[in-house]
């Protein structure tokens, strides 16, 4: 049994108090969102939540796990208060799940993991009005408070990724038993049942990882095959959801470069970079470190190949980069046609992938401190702090009633 470090107890108490306060503020926000009328001219507490509730209560459209939960909670309370409470619990639980995920990635993180979990759930794009005047819709963000299905999906995704990272070691050592395999399969299926967006970025990344394991790491085919099978139930779910949601719909898909990113941004190519400011600056600092290692002390230097291999050894970091790249490719190339042509639904998978890239980039940034790379550490910290401030401003204005289309 893990003993409690008395030195960490005050930090732990502060973390849970702040998380509870955050959950309370989220309840206030979501309850006000749930009371708004669909197709209203009012922009107060604007969100997708009234539409999601209406699809269940008024239309009887049970297309996801959240729809079933909303239906039960609405009937139980004869209103939306329990739905708002449920979403607030999901938001607070995501902070706690992020902390657990950071513990798995950074066993020596200590108090940093508590702070990181809170900060990473507030981080927003690096706002520059010239690039995009709207704090949210001009950019792409890992944190969203207006879409209830994304809020629920991300919680499930964080829990799934925690176990995926934890059991991936067992998979390579032939210790992935039936219980662990079922855990991964069920959690991924639940995440997909809530919202299929996460699967669209995770499944391609997993396919590339398994192919690498088979060819480069010489892992037995049967183990690679069994890990791949964890995705099958989720694929069945996504096909069923597609038939329920779009079976009789004239909408479709097309390839259109940058169209989604260009809806509300003055300079979309810039806002794409600003949305990933912290991961990009961390990556550049890593690249500079690799080059400096290769050109360092002749008596004790790493070759470029050795330095790159060491970075690639951070498999969780590399996997989230692949996920983000897949999500970016989907969002930048694909768009729906018909009545959903401006909904930007291909962005949800990218947003989820961004969240995990921010988490692993946080891990890499913390390693700069241990390596005493002070310039890199401070530079990345400055970027991260500004993005947290942007998130705090955005969230504060949301709970004051502003629309998520807020300007400046």
XYZ file of C-alpha atoms in Angstrom, residues 73-351:
279
model
C -31.305 12.784 -15.455
C -33.868 15.085 -17.100
C -36.755 12.819 -16.114
C -35.336 12.342 -12.617
C -35.162 16.085 -11.917
C -37.978 17.134 -14.265
C -35.498 19.681 -15.541
C -31.845 20.267 -16.369
C -30.254 20.706 -12.956
C -28.943 17.120 -12.717
C -27.562 17.333 -16.248
C -25.611 20.452 -15.270
C -24.373 18.710 -12.123
C -23.322 15.674 -14.143
C -21.301 17.820 -16.563
C -19.714 19.720 -13.677
C -18.658 16.418 -12.094
C -17.203 15.331 -15.447
C -15.212 18.570 -15.682
C -13.821 18.259 -12.152
C -13.163 14.528 -12.652
C -11.141 15.363 -15.790
C -8.771 17.448 -13.649
C -8.316 14.520 -11.247
C -7.889 12.049 -14.116
C -5.294 14.369 -15.678
C -3.390 14.300 -12.385
C -3.414 10.472 -12.406
C -2.263 10.449 -16.021
C 0.599 12.819 -15.182
C 1.557 10.546 -12.277
C 1.859 7.660 -14.731
C 3.964 9.760 -17.118
C 6.003 11.593 -14.446
C 6.494 9.453 -11.376
C 8.871 12.040 -9.921
C 6.610 15.011 -10.667
C 5.263 15.403 -7.133
C 3.587 18.750 -6.542
C 4.201 19.694 -10.172
C 1.625 17.110 -11.253
C -1.074 18.711 -9.084
C -0.389 22.150 -10.558
C -0.062 20.727 -14.053
C -3.430 18.973 -13.907
C -5.202 22.221 -13.033
C -3.273 24.351 -15.512
C -3.663 21.953 -18.428
C -7.445 22.061 -17.984
C -7.391 25.852 -18.410
C -4.800 26.333 -21.132
C -6.138 28.085 -24.240
C -4.556 29.269 -27.513
C -1.932 32.024 -27.460
C -4.295 34.899 -28.205
C -3.165 37.645 -30.590
C -6.051 39.759 -31.838
C -4.352 40.469 -35.189
C -4.305 36.757 -36.061
C -7.855 35.994 -34.942
C -10.155 38.325 -33.046
C -12.310 35.562 -31.483
C -10.655 34.014 -28.431
C -11.988 30.529 -29.166
C -13.471 30.116 -32.649
C -10.547 31.812 -34.421
C -8.241 29.145 -32.994
C -8.251 25.466 -32.026
C -8.322 24.598 -28.338
C -7.856 21.496 -26.171
C -10.260 22.955 -23.593
C -13.923 23.480 -24.417
C -16.830 24.448 -22.150
C -19.696 24.864 -24.616
C -19.939 21.340 -26.053
C -21.232 18.793 -23.544
C -20.383 15.678 -25.550
C -16.755 16.785 -25.859
C -16.603 17.392 -22.099
C -17.806 13.830 -21.409
C -15.695 12.266 -24.162
C -12.492 13.872 -22.952
C -12.951 12.521 -19.432
C -13.383 9.000 -20.822
C -10.411 9.526 -23.144
C -8.098 10.612 -20.307
C -9.079 7.553 -18.253
C -8.545 5.325 -21.287
C -5.137 6.856 -22.082
C -4.046 6.392 -18.472
C -4.677 2.646 -18.720
C -3.332 2.487 -22.276
C 0.016 3.946 -21.180
C 0.013 1.758 -18.070
C -0.770 -1.506 -19.918
C 1.349 -0.772 -22.978
C 4.360 -1.919 -20.980
C 2.606 -5.225 -20.273
C 1.743 -5.609 -23.943
C 5.416 -5.483 -24.861
C 6.370 -7.911 -22.083
C 3.631 -10.417 -22.967
C 1.816 -9.645 -19.707
C -1.347 -8.206 -21.239
C -3.868 -10.642 -19.787
C -7.575 -10.912 -20.617
C -8.615 -8.601 -17.777
C -6.348 -5.788 -18.957
C -7.313 -6.334 -22.598
C -11.002 -6.101 -21.702
C -10.352 -2.957 -19.671
C -8.788 -1.219 -22.673
C -11.465 -2.464 -25.061
C -14.386 -1.420 -22.841
C -12.944 2.003 -21.987
C -12.269 2.780 -25.653
C -15.777 1.616 -26.574
C -17.305 3.817 -23.857
C -15.296 6.810 -25.082
C -16.496 6.181 -28.633
C -20.086 5.672 -27.482
C -19.965 9.133 -25.885
C -18.478 10.792 -28.987
C -16.602 9.081 -31.841
C -14.100 11.915 -32.364
C -11.371 10.480 -30.123
C -11.325 7.194 -32.038
C -10.690 9.043 -35.313
C -7.312 10.235 -33.999
C -6.414 7.329 -31.727
C -7.078 4.410 -34.108
C -4.795 5.644 -36.948
C -2.033 6.455 -34.435
C -2.401 3.001 -32.881
C -2.242 1.376 -36.328
C 1.060 3.139 -37.071
C 2.430 2.195 -33.646
C 1.504 -1.468 -34.070
C 3.039 -1.546 -37.541
C 6.261 -0.124 -36.077
C 6.196 -2.668 -33.257
C 5.759 -5.502 -35.724
C 8.475 -4.439 -38.169
C 11.020 -2.520 -36.103
C 10.571 -3.807 -32.545
C 10.033 -7.421 -33.678
C 7.030 -7.908 -31.405
C 5.153 -11.122 -32.118
C 2.297 -10.832 -34.571
C -0.234 -12.370 -32.175
C 0.424 -9.660 -29.560
C 0.174 -6.895 -32.153
C -3.014 -8.479 -33.513
C -4.633 -8.725 -30.073
C -3.824 -5.108 -29.249
C -5.348 -4.091 -32.560
C -8.535 -5.980 -31.718
C -9.250 -3.536 -28.875
C -10.492 -1.105 -31.536
C -13.048 -3.444 -33.189
C -16.028 -2.846 -30.821
C -15.452 0.898 -31.133
C -15.490 0.677 -34.920
C -18.837 -1.140 -34.737
C -20.198 1.628 -32.484
C -19.043 4.403 -34.791
C -20.701 2.715 -37.784
C -23.962 2.389 -35.837
C -23.815 6.038 -34.737
C -23.194 7.123 -38.300
C -26.286 5.258 -39.506
C -28.445 6.734 -36.711
C -27.243 10.314 -37.109
C -26.748 10.564 -40.847
C -28.617 7.634 -42.382
C -31.336 9.776 -43.938
C -29.240 12.916 -44.218
C -28.180 14.441 -47.521
C -24.978 15.768 -45.968
C -21.633 14.289 -46.923
C -17.905 14.954 -46.841
C -15.413 16.640 -49.127
C -11.723 17.526 -49.211
C -11.140 21.249 -48.811
C -7.787 22.542 -47.606
C -7.878 24.922 -44.600
C -11.574 25.747 -45.091
C -12.615 24.909 -41.527
C -9.693 26.862 -40.052
C -10.592 29.886 -42.193
C -14.173 30.383 -40.987
C -13.421 32.917 -38.237
C -9.664 33.640 -38.364
C -8.086 36.612 -40.112
C -4.805 34.723 -40.519
C -5.644 31.007 -40.133
C -2.108 29.759 -40.777
C -0.906 31.863 -37.864
C -3.735 30.827 -35.530
C -2.924 27.170 -36.223
C 0.573 27.809 -34.831
C -0.669 29.944 -31.945
C -3.073 27.187 -30.916
C -0.077 24.909 -30.352
C 2.331 27.511 -29.000
C 3.457 25.581 -25.924
C 3.957 22.186 -27.662
C 5.751 23.923 -30.546
C 8.165 25.856 -28.316
C 8.863 22.697 -26.291
C 9.549 20.751 -29.489
C 11.888 23.481 -30.784
C 13.791 23.502 -27.494
C 14.154 19.725 -27.728
C 15.420 20.058 -31.309
C 17.961 22.693 -30.269
C 19.098 20.415 -27.444
C 19.572 17.526 -29.892
C 21.704 19.693 -32.180
C 23.760 20.997 -29.253
C 24.332 17.439 -28.032
C 25.574 16.419 -31.454
C 27.905 19.416 -31.648
C 29.012 19.343 -28.000
C 32.116 18.287 -26.146
C 34.176 16.020 -28.408
C 35.240 13.779 -25.548
C 31.693 13.091 -24.355
C 29.167 13.948 -27.022
C 26.213 12.156 -28.504
C 25.904 11.681 -32.212
C 22.845 13.180 -33.875
C 21.462 9.677 -34.321
C 21.906 8.878 -30.624
C 20.211 12.100 -29.550
C 17.257 11.536 -31.863
C 16.964 7.938 -30.659
C 16.865 9.150 -27.056
C 14.008 11.542 -27.849
C 12.138 8.822 -29.727
C 12.466 6.714 -26.596
C 9.850 9.013 -25.053
C 7.198 6.863 -26.714
C 4.229 8.553 -25.049
C 5.372 11.939 -26.344
C 5.891 10.589 -29.850
C 2.495 8.833 -29.796
C 0.660 12.064 -28.911
C 2.541 13.897 -31.666
C 1.257 11.275 -34.118
C -2.278 11.613 -32.729
C -2.134 15.395 -33.110
C -0.745 15.066 -36.640
C -3.608 12.716 -37.583
C -6.172 15.078 -36.048
C -4.609 18.067 -37.785
C -4.642 16.287 -41.151
C -8.321 15.391 -40.730
C -9.273 18.909 -39.648
C -7.261 20.715 -42.313
C -8.368 18.500 -45.221
C -11.905 17.302 -44.480
C -15.157 19.177 -44.141
C -18.802 18.198 -44.095
C -21.232 19.324 -46.771
C -24.880 20.272 -46.447
C -26.435 21.743 -43.312
C -23.411 20.849 -41.141
C -20.872 22.445 -43.479
C -19.892 25.139 -40.941
C -20.100 23.032 -37.773
C -16.413 22.072 -37.855
C -17.083 18.582 -36.502
C -13.679 17.295 -37.662
C -12.091 19.633 -35.125
C -13.264 17.626 -32.103
C -10.796 14.797 -32.624
C -8.009 17.306 -33.171
C -8.945 19.131 -29.945
